[in-house]
mmCIF file of C-alpha atoms and ligand atoms in Angstrom:
data_model
loop_
_atom_site.group_PDB
_atom_site.id
_atom_site.type_symbol
_atom_site.label_atom_id
_atom_site.label_comp_id
_atom_site.label_asym_id
_atom_site.label_seq_id
_atom_site.Cartn_x
_atom_site.Cartn_y
_atom_site.Cartn_z
ATOM 1 C CA MET A 282 148.388 117.653 109.089
ATOM 2 C CA GLU A 283 149.280 119.628 105.658
ATOM 3 C CA PHE A 284 146.079 120.766 103.728
ATOM 4 C CA SER A 285 147.187 118.960 100.641
ATOM 5 C CA THR A 286 147.520 115.602 102.211
ATOM 6 C CA MET A 287 144.185 115.499 104.197
ATOM 7 C CA ALA A 288 141.895 112.634 102.831
ATOM 8 C CA GLU A 289 139.103 112.905 105.353
ATOM 9 C CA ILE A 290 138.042 116.330 107.090
ATOM 10 C CA ASP A 291 139.405 117.172 110.356
ATOM 11 C CA PRO A 292 136.547 117.882 112.644
ATOM 12 C CA ALA A 293 138.297 121.017 113.595
ATOM 13 C CA PHE A 294 137.215 122.888 110.461
ATOM 14 C CA ILE A 295 133.537 121.676 110.517
ATOM 15 C CA GLN A 296 131.618 124.879 110.640
ATOM 16 C CA ALA A 297 128.061 124.087 112.477
ATOM 17 C CA PRO A 298 124.924 123.775 109.922
ATOM 18 C CA GLU A 299 123.876 127.162 110.076
ATOM 19 C CA TYR A 300 127.171 128.916 109.165
ATOM 20 C CA ARG A 301 127.970 126.521 106.166
ATOM 21 C CA PRO A 302 128.001 128.008 102.849
ATOM 22 C CA LYS A 303 125.031 127.838 100.734
ATOM 23 C CA PRO A 304 125.213 125.280 97.502
ATOM 24 C CA LYS A 305 123.239 128.220 95.338
ATOM 25 C CA VAL A 306 125.192 131.646 95.313
ATOM 26 C CA ILE A 307 123.364 135.023 94.978
ATOM 27 C CA GLU A 308 125.356 136.993 91.771
ATOM 28 C CA THR A 309 124.883 140.527 92.107
ATOM 29 C CA ASN A 310 127.246 143.801 91.360
ATOM 30 C CA GLU A 311 125.600 145.802 94.022
ATOM 31 C CA ILE A 312 128.734 146.290 95.669
ATOM 32 C CA PRO A 313 129.953 149.769 95.164
ATOM 33 C CA VAL A 314 133.518 150.190 92.850
ATOM 34 C CA ILE A 315 134.693 153.736 93.534
ATOM 35 C CA ASP A 316 137.078 155.641 90.801
ATOM 36 C CA ILE A 317 138.920 157.606 93.721
ATOM 37 C CA SER A 318 140.501 159.689 91.162
ATOM 38 C CA ASN A 319 137.445 161.639 90.456
ATOM 39 C CA ASP A 320 135.993 164.919 91.344
ATOM 40 C CA LEU A 321 136.714 164.661 95.215
ATOM 41 C CA LYS A 322 132.751 165.912 95.793
ATOM 42 C CA GLN A 323 131.803 163.169 93.880
ATOM 43 C CA VAL A 324 134.102 160.787 95.503
ATOM 44 C CA VAL A 325 132.983 161.713 99.343
ATOM 45 C CA LEU A 326 129.327 161.245 98.722
ATOM 46 C CA GLU A 327 130.075 157.452 96.794
ATOM 47 C CA ILE A 328 132.119 156.655 99.639
ATOM 48 C CA GLY A 329 129.249 158.093 102.018
ATOM 49 C CA GLU A 330 127.061 155.952 100.619
ATOM 50 C CA ALA A 331 128.883 152.675 100.465
ATOM 51 C CA CYS A 332 129.677 152.797 103.904
ATOM 52 C CA LYS A 333 126.181 153.259 105.020
ATOM 53 C CA THR A 334 125.141 150.693 102.898
ATOM 54 C CA TRP A 335 127.700 147.905 103.202
ATOM 55 C CA GLY A 336 130.784 149.388 104.920
ATOM 56 C CA PHE A 337 132.495 147.551 102.208
ATOM 57 C CA PHE A 338 133.455 148.934 98.642
ATOM 58 C CA GLN A 339 136.320 148.452 96.129
ATOM 59 C CA VAL A 340 138.388 151.219 94.922
ATOM 60 C CA ILE A 341 139.887 151.663 91.570
ATOM 61 C CA ASN A 342 142.627 154.371 90.377
ATOM 62 C CA HIS A 343 143.616 154.228 93.477
ATOM 63 C CA GLY A 344 147.451 155.502 93.379
ATOM 64 C CA VAL A 345 149.106 151.951 94.440
ATOM 65 C CA PRO A 346 151.920 151.316 91.770
ATOM 66 C CA LEU A 347 150.016 147.975 89.665
ATOM 67 C CA GLN A 348 153.200 146.608 89.451
ATOM 68 C CA LEU A 349 154.284 146.243 92.657
ATOM 69 C CA LEU A 350 150.641 144.841 93.013
ATOM 70 C CA SER A 351 151.761 142.007 91.196
ATOM 71 C CA ARG A 352 155.265 141.573 92.547
ATOM 72 C CA ILE A 353 153.612 141.423 96.156
ATOM 73 C CA LYS A 354 151.019 138.726 94.862
ATOM 74 C CA LYS A 355 153.979 137.061 93.286
ATOM 75 C CA ILE A 356 156.138 136.776 96.344
ATOM 76 C CA ALA A 357 153.140 135.291 98.455
ATOM 77 C CA LYS A 358 152.948 132.526 96.278
ATOM 78 C CA GLU A 359 156.468 131.736 96.211
ATOM 79 C CA PHE A 360 156.489 131.839 100.040
ATOM 80 C CA PHE A 361 153.916 129.714 100.356
ATOM 81 C CA ASP A 362 154.902 127.398 98.089
ATOM 82 C CA LEU A 363 158.350 126.494 100.162
ATOM 83 C CA PRO A 364 158.337 123.491 101.927
ATOM 84 C CA MET A 365 156.806 123.023 105.248
ATOM 85 C CA GLU A 366 160.043 123.093 107.173
ATOM 86 C CA GLU A 367 161.176 126.178 105.554
ATOM 87 C CA LYS A 368 158.246 128.023 106.911
ATOM 88 C CA LYS A 369 158.293 127.007 109.980
ATOM 89 C CA LEU A 370 161.252 128.930 109.998
ATOM 90 C CA VAL A 371 159.391 131.844 110.468
ATOM 91 C CA LYS A 372 156.896 130.541 112.618
ATOM 92 C CA ARG A 373 155.063 132.803 115.167
ATOM 93 C CA ASP A 374 154.845 131.838 118.843
ATOM 94 C CA GLU A 375 153.709 132.868 122.141
ATOM 95 C CA VAL A 376 156.132 135.334 122.028
ATOM 96 C CA ASN A 377 156.313 136.598 118.846
ATOM 97 C CA PRO A 378 152.597 136.715 117.301
ATOM 98 C CA MET A 379 154.212 137.936 113.734
ATOM 99 C CA GLY A 380 155.443 135.444 111.022
ATOM 100 C CA TYR A 381 153.755 132.256 109.533
ATOM 101 C CA HIS A 382 151.187 130.075 111.049
ATOM 102 C CA ASP A 383 148.300 127.653 109.917
ATOM 103 C CA SER A 384 145.942 126.984 112.398
ATOM 104 C CA GLU A 385 144.304 130.304 113.016
ATOM 105 C CA HIS A 386 140.590 129.713 114.725
ATOM 106 C CA THR A 387 137.626 132.026 113.802
ATOM 107 C CA LYS A 388 134.883 131.580 116.471
ATOM 108 C CA ASN A 389 136.479 128.267 117.418
ATOM 109 C CA VAL A 390 136.428 126.768 114.289
ATOM 110 C CA ARG A 391 139.428 126.329 112.372
ATOM 111 C CA ASP A 392 139.853 128.229 109.322
ATOM 112 C CA TRP A 393 141.218 126.326 105.786
ATOM 113 C CA LYS A 394 144.066 128.829 105.381
ATOM 114 C CA GLU A 395 147.577 129.861 106.145
ATOM 115 C CA VAL A 396 148.301 132.948 106.803
ATOM 116 C CA PHE A 397 151.951 135.532 107.230
ATOM 117 C CA ASP A 398 152.015 138.061 109.238
ATOM 118 C CA LEU A 399 154.236 141.346 109.473
ATOM 119 C CA LEU A 400 153.860 144.749 111.278
ATOM 120 C CA ALA A 401 153.383 148.118 109.238
ATOM 121 C CA LYS A 402 156.449 149.620 111.722
ATOM 122 C CA ASP A 403 158.951 147.350 113.172
ATOM 123 C CA PRO A 404 158.971 147.127 116.065
ATOM 124 C CA THR A 405 155.506 147.937 117.519
ATOM 125 C CA SER A 406 155.026 148.323 120.899
ATOM 126 C CA ILE A 407 151.676 146.611 122.320
ATOM 127 C CA PRO A 408 150.006 145.710 125.640
ATOM 128 C CA ALA A 409 151.780 142.835 127.267
ATOM 129 C CA SER A 410 148.049 141.101 128.337
ATOM 130 C CA HIS A 411 144.440 141.898 127.761
ATOM 131 C CA GLU A 412 143.754 142.006 131.432
ATOM 132 C CA LEU A 413 142.916 146.039 132.275
ATOM 133 C CA ASP A 414 144.712 146.212 135.321
ATOM 134 C CA ASP A 415 148.298 145.461 133.674
ATOM 135 C CA THR A 416 149.904 148.479 131.898
ATOM 136 C CA ARG A 417 152.813 146.634 130.805
ATOM 137 C CA LEU A 418 153.849 146.629 126.955
ATOM 138 C CA ARG A 419 155.868 144.315 125.100
ATOM 139 C CA THR A 420 157.426 144.973 121.935
ATOM 140 C CA ILE A 421 156.774 142.748 119.049
ATOM 141 C CA ARG A 422 158.967 142.512 115.957
ATOM 142 C CA ASN A 423 158.786 141.158 112.283
ATOM 143 C CA GLN A 424 160.404 137.678 110.867
ATOM 144 C CA TRP A 425 161.521 137.717 107.426
ATOM 145 C CA PRO A 426 162.117 134.737 105.628
ATOM 146 C CA ALA A 427 165.314 133.971 103.716
ATOM 147 C CA TYR A 428 162.970 132.814 100.616
ATOM 148 C CA PRO A 429 162.005 134.451 98.513
ATOM 149 C CA PRO A 430 165.145 136.688 98.668
ATOM 150 C CA GLU A 431 163.451 139.822 97.461
ATOM 151 C CA PHE A 432 160.545 139.435 99.991
ATOM 152 C CA ARG A 433 161.568 141.977 102.833
ATOM 153 C CA ASP A 434 162.192 144.699 100.061
ATOM 154 C CA VAL A 435 158.758 143.909 98.222
ATOM 155 C CA CYS A 436 157.087 144.015 101.485
ATOM 156 C CA GLU A 437 158.597 147.074 102.751
ATOM 157 C CA GLU A 438 157.448 149.071 99.848
ATOM 158 C CA TYR A 439 154.282 147.733 99.366
ATOM 159 C CA GLU A 440 153.291 148.471 103.081
ATOM 160 C CA GLY A 441 154.570 152.113 102.385
ATOM 161 C CA GLU A 442 152.199 152.359 99.169
ATOM 162 C CA VAL A 443 149.000 150.430 100.678
ATOM 163 C CA GLU A 444 149.413 152.843 104.035
ATOM 164 C CA LYS A 445 149.294 155.978 102.149
ATOM 165 C CA LEU A 446 146.371 154.719 100.507
ATOM 166 C CA ALA A 447 144.529 153.562 104.098
ATOM 167 C CA TYR A 448 145.267 157.015 105.341
ATOM 168 C CA LYS A 449 143.780 158.598 101.842
ATOM 169 C CA ILE A 450 140.453 156.359 102.726
ATOM 170 C CA LEU A 451 140.356 157.445 106.080
ATOM 171 C CA GLU A 452 140.219 160.590 104.875
ATOM 172 C CA LEU A 453 137.589 160.224 102.673
ATOM 173 C CA ILE A 454 135.602 158.515 105.367
ATOM 174 C CA CYS A 455 136.070 161.887 107.481
ATOM 175 C CA LEU A 456 135.220 163.965 105.158
ATOM 176 C CA SER A 457 131.779 161.711 104.368
ATOM 177 C CA LEU A 458 131.036 162.362 107.810
ATOM 178 C CA GLY A 459 131.158 166.118 107.885
ATOM 179 C CA LEU A 460 134.693 165.769 109.542
ATOM 180 C CA PRO A 461 138.016 167.749 108.732
ATOM 181 C CA GLY A 462 139.623 165.355 106.852
ATOM 182 C CA ASP A 463 142.754 164.631 109.177
ATOM 183 C CA ARG A 464 140.435 164.338 111.913
ATOM 184 C CA LEU A 465 141.561 160.796 113.060
ATOM 185 C CA HIS A 466 144.998 161.219 111.463
ATOM 186 C CA GLY A 467 146.918 161.402 115.244
ATOM 187 C CA CYS A 468 145.472 158.395 116.077
ATOM 188 C CA PHE A 469 147.522 156.322 114.043
ATOM 189 C CA ARG A 470 151.151 158.294 114.855
ATOM 190 C CA ASP A 471 151.865 155.036 116.529
ATOM 191 C CA GLN A 472 150.176 152.462 114.288
ATOM 192 C CA ILE A 473 149.997 149.034 115.461
ATOM 193 C CA SER A 474 148.659 148.141 111.861
ATOM 194 C CA PHE A 475 149.804 144.900 110.226
ATOM 195 C CA LEU A 476 149.988 143.192 106.718
ATOM 196 C CA ARG A 477 148.605 139.716 106.442
ATOM 197 C CA PHE A 478 149.283 136.909 103.461
ATOM 198 C CA ASN A 479 146.419 134.684 103.514
ATOM 199 C CA HIS A 480 147.025 131.443 101.180
ATOM 200 C CA TYR A 481 143.643 129.685 101.052
ATOM 201 C CA PRO A 482 144.578 125.551 99.712
ATOM 202 C CA ALA A 483 142.238 124.204 97.059
ATOM 203 C CA CYS A 484 139.849 122.345 99.723
ATOM 204 C CA PRO A 485 138.351 118.953 99.356
ATOM 205 C CA PHE A 486 135.242 119.873 101.387
ATOM 206 C CA PRO A 487 134.076 123.360 100.229
ATOM 207 C CA GLU A 488 130.503 122.714 101.875
ATOM 208 C CA LEU A 489 131.478 122.235 105.560
ATOM 209 C CA ALA A 490 134.999 124.266 106.157
ATOM 210 C CA LEU A 491 135.482 127.988 105.583
ATOM 211 C CA GLY A 492 138.589 129.977 104.697
ATOM 212 C CA VAL A 493 137.675 132.248 107.321
ATOM 213 C CA GLY A 494 134.655 132.027 109.491
ATOM 214 C CA ARG A 495 132.228 134.858 109.959
ATOM 215 C CA HIS A 496 133.837 137.828 111.312
ATOM 216 C CA LYS A 497 134.366 141.349 111.816
ATOM 217 C CA ASP A 498 137.523 143.710 111.470
ATOM 218 C CA GLY A 499 138.867 145.288 114.460
ATOM 219 C CA GLY A 500 140.297 148.419 113.351
ATOM 220 C CA ALA A 501 139.681 151.250 111.545
ATOM 221 C CA LEU A 502 139.461 150.186 107.794
ATOM 222 C CA THR A 503 140.921 147.004 105.889
ATOM 223 C CA VAL A 504 142.757 147.492 102.558
ATOM 224 C CA LEU A 505 142.362 144.234 100.756
ATOM 225 C CA ALA A 506 144.304 142.767 97.491
ATOM 226 C CA GLN A 507 143.110 139.946 96.236
ATOM 227 C CA ASP A 508 143.673 137.759 93.088
ATOM 228 C CA GLU A 509 140.932 136.676 90.576
ATOM 229 C CA VAL A 510 139.648 133.310 92.360
ATOM 230 C CA GLY A 511 136.866 134.687 94.406
ATOM 231 C CA GLY A 512 135.495 133.543 97.635
ATOM 232 C CA LEU A 513 135.268 136.736 99.994
ATOM 233 C CA GLU A 514 131.385 137.550 100.731
ATOM 234 C CA VAL A 515 130.000 140.165 102.783
ATOM 235 C CA ARG A 516 126.720 140.264 104.578
ATOM 236 C CA ARG A 517 124.034 142.318 103.330
ATOM 237 C CA LYS A 518 122.754 144.143 106.062
ATOM 238 C CA SER A 519 119.044 144.431 104.109
ATOM 239 C CA ASP A 520 118.411 140.755 104.323
ATOM 240 C CA GLY A 521 121.314 139.126 106.109
ATOM 241 C CA GLU A 522 122.278 137.033 102.849
ATOM 242 C CA TRP A 523 125.886 136.348 101.709
ATOM 243 C CA ILE A 524 126.859 138.471 98.911
ATOM 244 C CA PRO A 525 130.031 137.709 97.222
ATOM 245 C CA VAL A 526 132.506 140.291 96.379
ATOM 246 C CA LYS A 527 133.524 139.853 92.880
ATOM 247 C CA PRO A 528 137.338 140.177 91.812
ATOM 248 C CA ALA A 529 137.667 143.576 89.916
ATOM 249 C CA PRO A 530 141.145 143.502 88.198
ATOM 250 C CA ASP A 531 143.556 145.867 90.149
ATOM 251 C CA ALA A 532 140.772 147.048 92.417
ATOM 252 C CA PHE A 533 141.273 147.330 96.341
ATOM 253 C CA ILE A 534 138.530 146.074 98.490
ATOM 254 C CA ILE A 535 138.151 148.668 101.397
ATOM 255 C CA ASN A 536 136.031 147.481 104.364
ATOM 256 C CA LEU A 537 135.216 149.009 107.518
ATOM 257 C CA GLY A 538 135.931 147.881 110.989
ATOM 258 C CA ASP A 539 134.977 147.957 114.310
ATOM 259 C CA ALA A 540 136.732 151.529 115.807
ATOM 260 C CA THR A 541 134.947 153.173 112.746
ATOM 261 C CA GLN A 542 131.546 152.030 113.522
ATOM 262 C CA VAL A 543 132.142 153.539 117.189
ATOM 263 C CA TRP A 544 133.741 156.847 115.832
ATOM 264 C CA SER A 545 130.928 157.268 113.840
ATOM 265 C CA ASN A 546 128.397 156.339 116.321
ATOM 266 C CA ASP A 547 126.961 153.718 114.561
ATOM 267 C CA ARG A 548 126.144 156.236 110.834
ATOM 268 C CA TYR A 549 128.599 153.269 109.588
ATOM 269 C CA GLU A 550 128.928 149.868 110.429
ATOM 270 C CA SER A 551 131.760 147.313 110.368
ATOM 271 C CA ALA A 552 130.218 144.536 108.055
ATOM 272 C CA GLU A 553 130.268 140.916 108.606
ATOM 273 C CA HIS A 554 132.456 138.981 106.341
ATOM 274 C CA ARG A 555 133.711 135.532 105.541
ATOM 275 C CA VAL A 556 135.786 133.282 103.092
ATOM 276 C CA VAL A 557 134.475 130.238 101.091
ATOM 277 C CA VAL A 558 136.650 127.877 99.503
ATOM 278 C CA ASN A 559 136.688 125.815 96.174
ATOM 279 C CA SER A 560 137.897 122.004 95.339
ATOM 280 C CA GLU A 561 139.461 123.410 92.245
ATOM 281 C CA LYS A 562 141.645 126.350 93.190
ATOM 282 C CA GLU A 563 143.889 127.678 95.553
ATOM 283 C CA ARG A 564 143.189 131.258 96.476
ATOM 284 C CA PHE A 565 145.484 134.283 97.559
ATOM 285 C CA SER A 566 144.757 137.538 99.725
ATOM 286 C CA ILE A 567 146.802 140.509 100.911
ATOM 287 C CA PRO A 568 144.701 142.730 103.690
ATOM 288 C CA PHE A 569 146.267 145.401 105.452
ATOM 289 C CA PHE A 570 144.723 146.024 108.897
ATOM 290 C CA PHE A 571 144.975 149.973 109.608
ATOM 291 C CA PHE A 572 144.742 149.871 113.531
ATOM 292 C CA PRO A 573 145.283 153.086 115.571
ATOM 293 C CA ALA A 574 148.098 153.237 118.366
ATOM 294 C CA HIS A 575 147.621 150.892 121.471
ATOM 295 C CA TYR A 576 146.955 153.626 123.891
ATOM 296 C CA VAL A 577 144.110 155.352 121.566
ATOM 297 C CA MET A 578 140.706 155.279 123.581
ATOM 298 C CA LEU A 579 137.708 154.864 121.321
ATOM 299 C CA LYS A 580 134.307 156.619 121.660
ATOM 300 C CA PRO A 581 131.898 158.140 119.423
ATOM 301 C CA LEU A 582 133.552 161.461 117.897
ATOM 302 C CA GLU A 583 132.113 164.390 120.161
ATOM 303 C CA GLU A 584 131.310 166.469 116.674
ATOM 304 C CA LEU A 585 128.852 163.478 115.636
ATOM 305 C CA VAL A 586 127.113 163.295 119.064
ATOM 306 C CA ASN A 587 124.470 165.562 120.223
ATOM 307 C CA GLU A 588 120.892 165.106 122.582
ATOM 308 C CA GLN A 589 119.075 164.072 119.516
ATOM 309 C CA ASN A 590 122.038 161.519 119.273
ATOM 310 C CA PRO A 591 123.825 160.474 122.456
ATOM 311 C CA ALA A 592 126.778 158.284 122.217
ATOM 312 C CA ARG A 593 126.052 154.735 121.950
ATOM 313 C CA TYR A 594 129.461 153.558 123.380
ATOM 314 C CA ARG A 595 131.303 154.585 126.327
ATOM 315 C CA GLU A 596 134.870 154.627 126.129
ATOM 316 C CA PHE A 597 137.180 151.722 125.591
ATOM 317 C CA ASN A 598 140.980 151.224 125.276
ATOM 318 C CA TRP A 599 141.347 150.021 121.586
ATOM 319 C CA GLY A 600 144.873 148.358 122.512
ATOM 320 C CA LYS A 601 143.178 146.282 125.336
ATOM 321 C CA PHE A 602 140.288 145.677 122.706
ATOM 322 C CA PHE A 603 143.081 144.245 120.304
ATOM 323 C CA ALA A 604 144.875 142.230 122.780
ATOM 324 C CA SER A 605 141.537 140.645 124.067
ATOM 325 C CA ARG A 606 140.894 139.605 120.236
ATOM 326 C CA ASN A 607 143.931 137.913 119.604
ATOM 327 C CA ARG A 608 143.973 135.827 122.605
ATOM 328 C CA SER A 609 142.549 133.128 120.486
ATOM 329 C CA ASP A 610 144.925 132.824 118.240
ATOM 330 C CA TYR A 611 147.055 130.516 119.833
ATOM 331 C CA LYS A 612 144.451 128.347 121.720
ATOM 332 C CA LYS A 613 141.042 127.858 121.288
ATOM 333 C CA ALA A 614 138.997 130.054 123.462
ATOM 334 C CA GLU A 615 136.294 128.828 125.349
ATOM 335 C CA VAL A 616 134.524 132.090 125.454
ATOM 336 C CA GLU A 617 133.338 134.264 122.645
ATOM 337 C CA ASN A 618 135.710 137.099 121.748
ATOM 338 C CA ILE A 619 135.139 140.716 122.811
ATOM 339 C CA GLN A 620 132.760 142.748 120.639
ATOM 340 C CA ILE A 621 132.165 146.435 120.386
ATOM 341 C CA TYR A 622 128.463 145.654 121.655
ATOM 342 C CA HIS A 623 130.127 144.731 125.211
ATOM 343 C CA PHE A 624 130.806 148.927 125.321
ATOM 344 C CA ARG A 625 127.274 149.369 124.178
ATOM 345 C CA ILE A 626 125.239 151.907 126.281
ATOM 346 C CA LEU A 627 122.072 152.206 124.238
HETATM 347 O O1 AKG B 1917 140.871 136.873 102.315
HETATM 348 C C1 AKG B 1917 140.177 137.456 102.333
HETATM 349 O O2 AKG B 1917 139.112 137.647 100.918
HETATM 350 C C2 AKG B 1917 139.472 138.448 103.339
HETATM 351 C C3 AKG B 1917 140.050 137.825 104.737
HETATM 352 C C4 AKG B 1917 139.906 138.406 105.816
HETATM 353 O O3 AKG B 1917 138.851 138.755 105.734
HETATM 354 C C5 AKG B 1917 140.586 138.655 106.743
HETATM 355 O O4 AKG B 1917 142.026 138.385 107.031
HETATM 356 O O5 AKG B 1917 140.116 139.257 108.191
HETATM 357 FE FE1 FE2 B 1918 138.360 140.542 107.767
#
């Protein structure tokens, strides 16, 4: 059923009472907005502080042309406004995980959203399955809609720019940990990053459903463009309250993923976040998930580990972690998705 014609809520969307959004929202400006064109030392300090306290921050003067940012936001809306038959022509399936999709689940509850996914590098090799003893790979490719006609060009140009920004942020994060700026660059030579368009239609049941249920992003970091509507919330570490990330014009939101938590040996944490919906306005967002190559083995970086501060995770393969996470994209998994704490040793 299409979102717009739903008169009664499909139970698949209903969050358990403890995960439903509270009617009263906490208003705060605590989440840092960092001007990354400032003096490098200053920026590195601010990034380090933001990573430690929030795992979430916004960046301005980021170098991504603002005109390109408006163009990508415009084509996102034009694509989702197409009739369903047209969107279904680029629907993802068991063979090709890229393309259009409207029934994603987070922790077994359906998200109130539709998405379009595309690879940063086309084609991309990923593990054929999540099974550890299966060493086969499979090659996945992008699907391109015929409308709007400039969709592919704008996406490819945008991907180049947002990827540059992701490398820049990764470098600042490494510097903030006292490492060389390019310490992790090698892990991304065959990156399996992807760009996602999220569309959250206005929802008649905003107190029962979520646009995206609570979760942590898996990779190194996420670079997210959002519109002016708002709805993204981050879980504050000090008290567990859900704090809205206020839309800042022309800014990008950066959030750390699980890989960075492991590399930093828990100095930094990937923050839990979710998206609330509202009954009046639709919302669009465009995350770029900066993901290492499938063969990267994740473990705490040697420079950050010593006798007083031993490694808190055993080594694991990023590609298999990614493949396990994505299993539930197609069907509701009966078990909880894999999480980094499954590799904890302390
Ligand atoms: O729409 C948003 O603001 C965030 C979406 C998100 O967390 C995700 O797609 O992983
Ligand atoms: Fe996310």
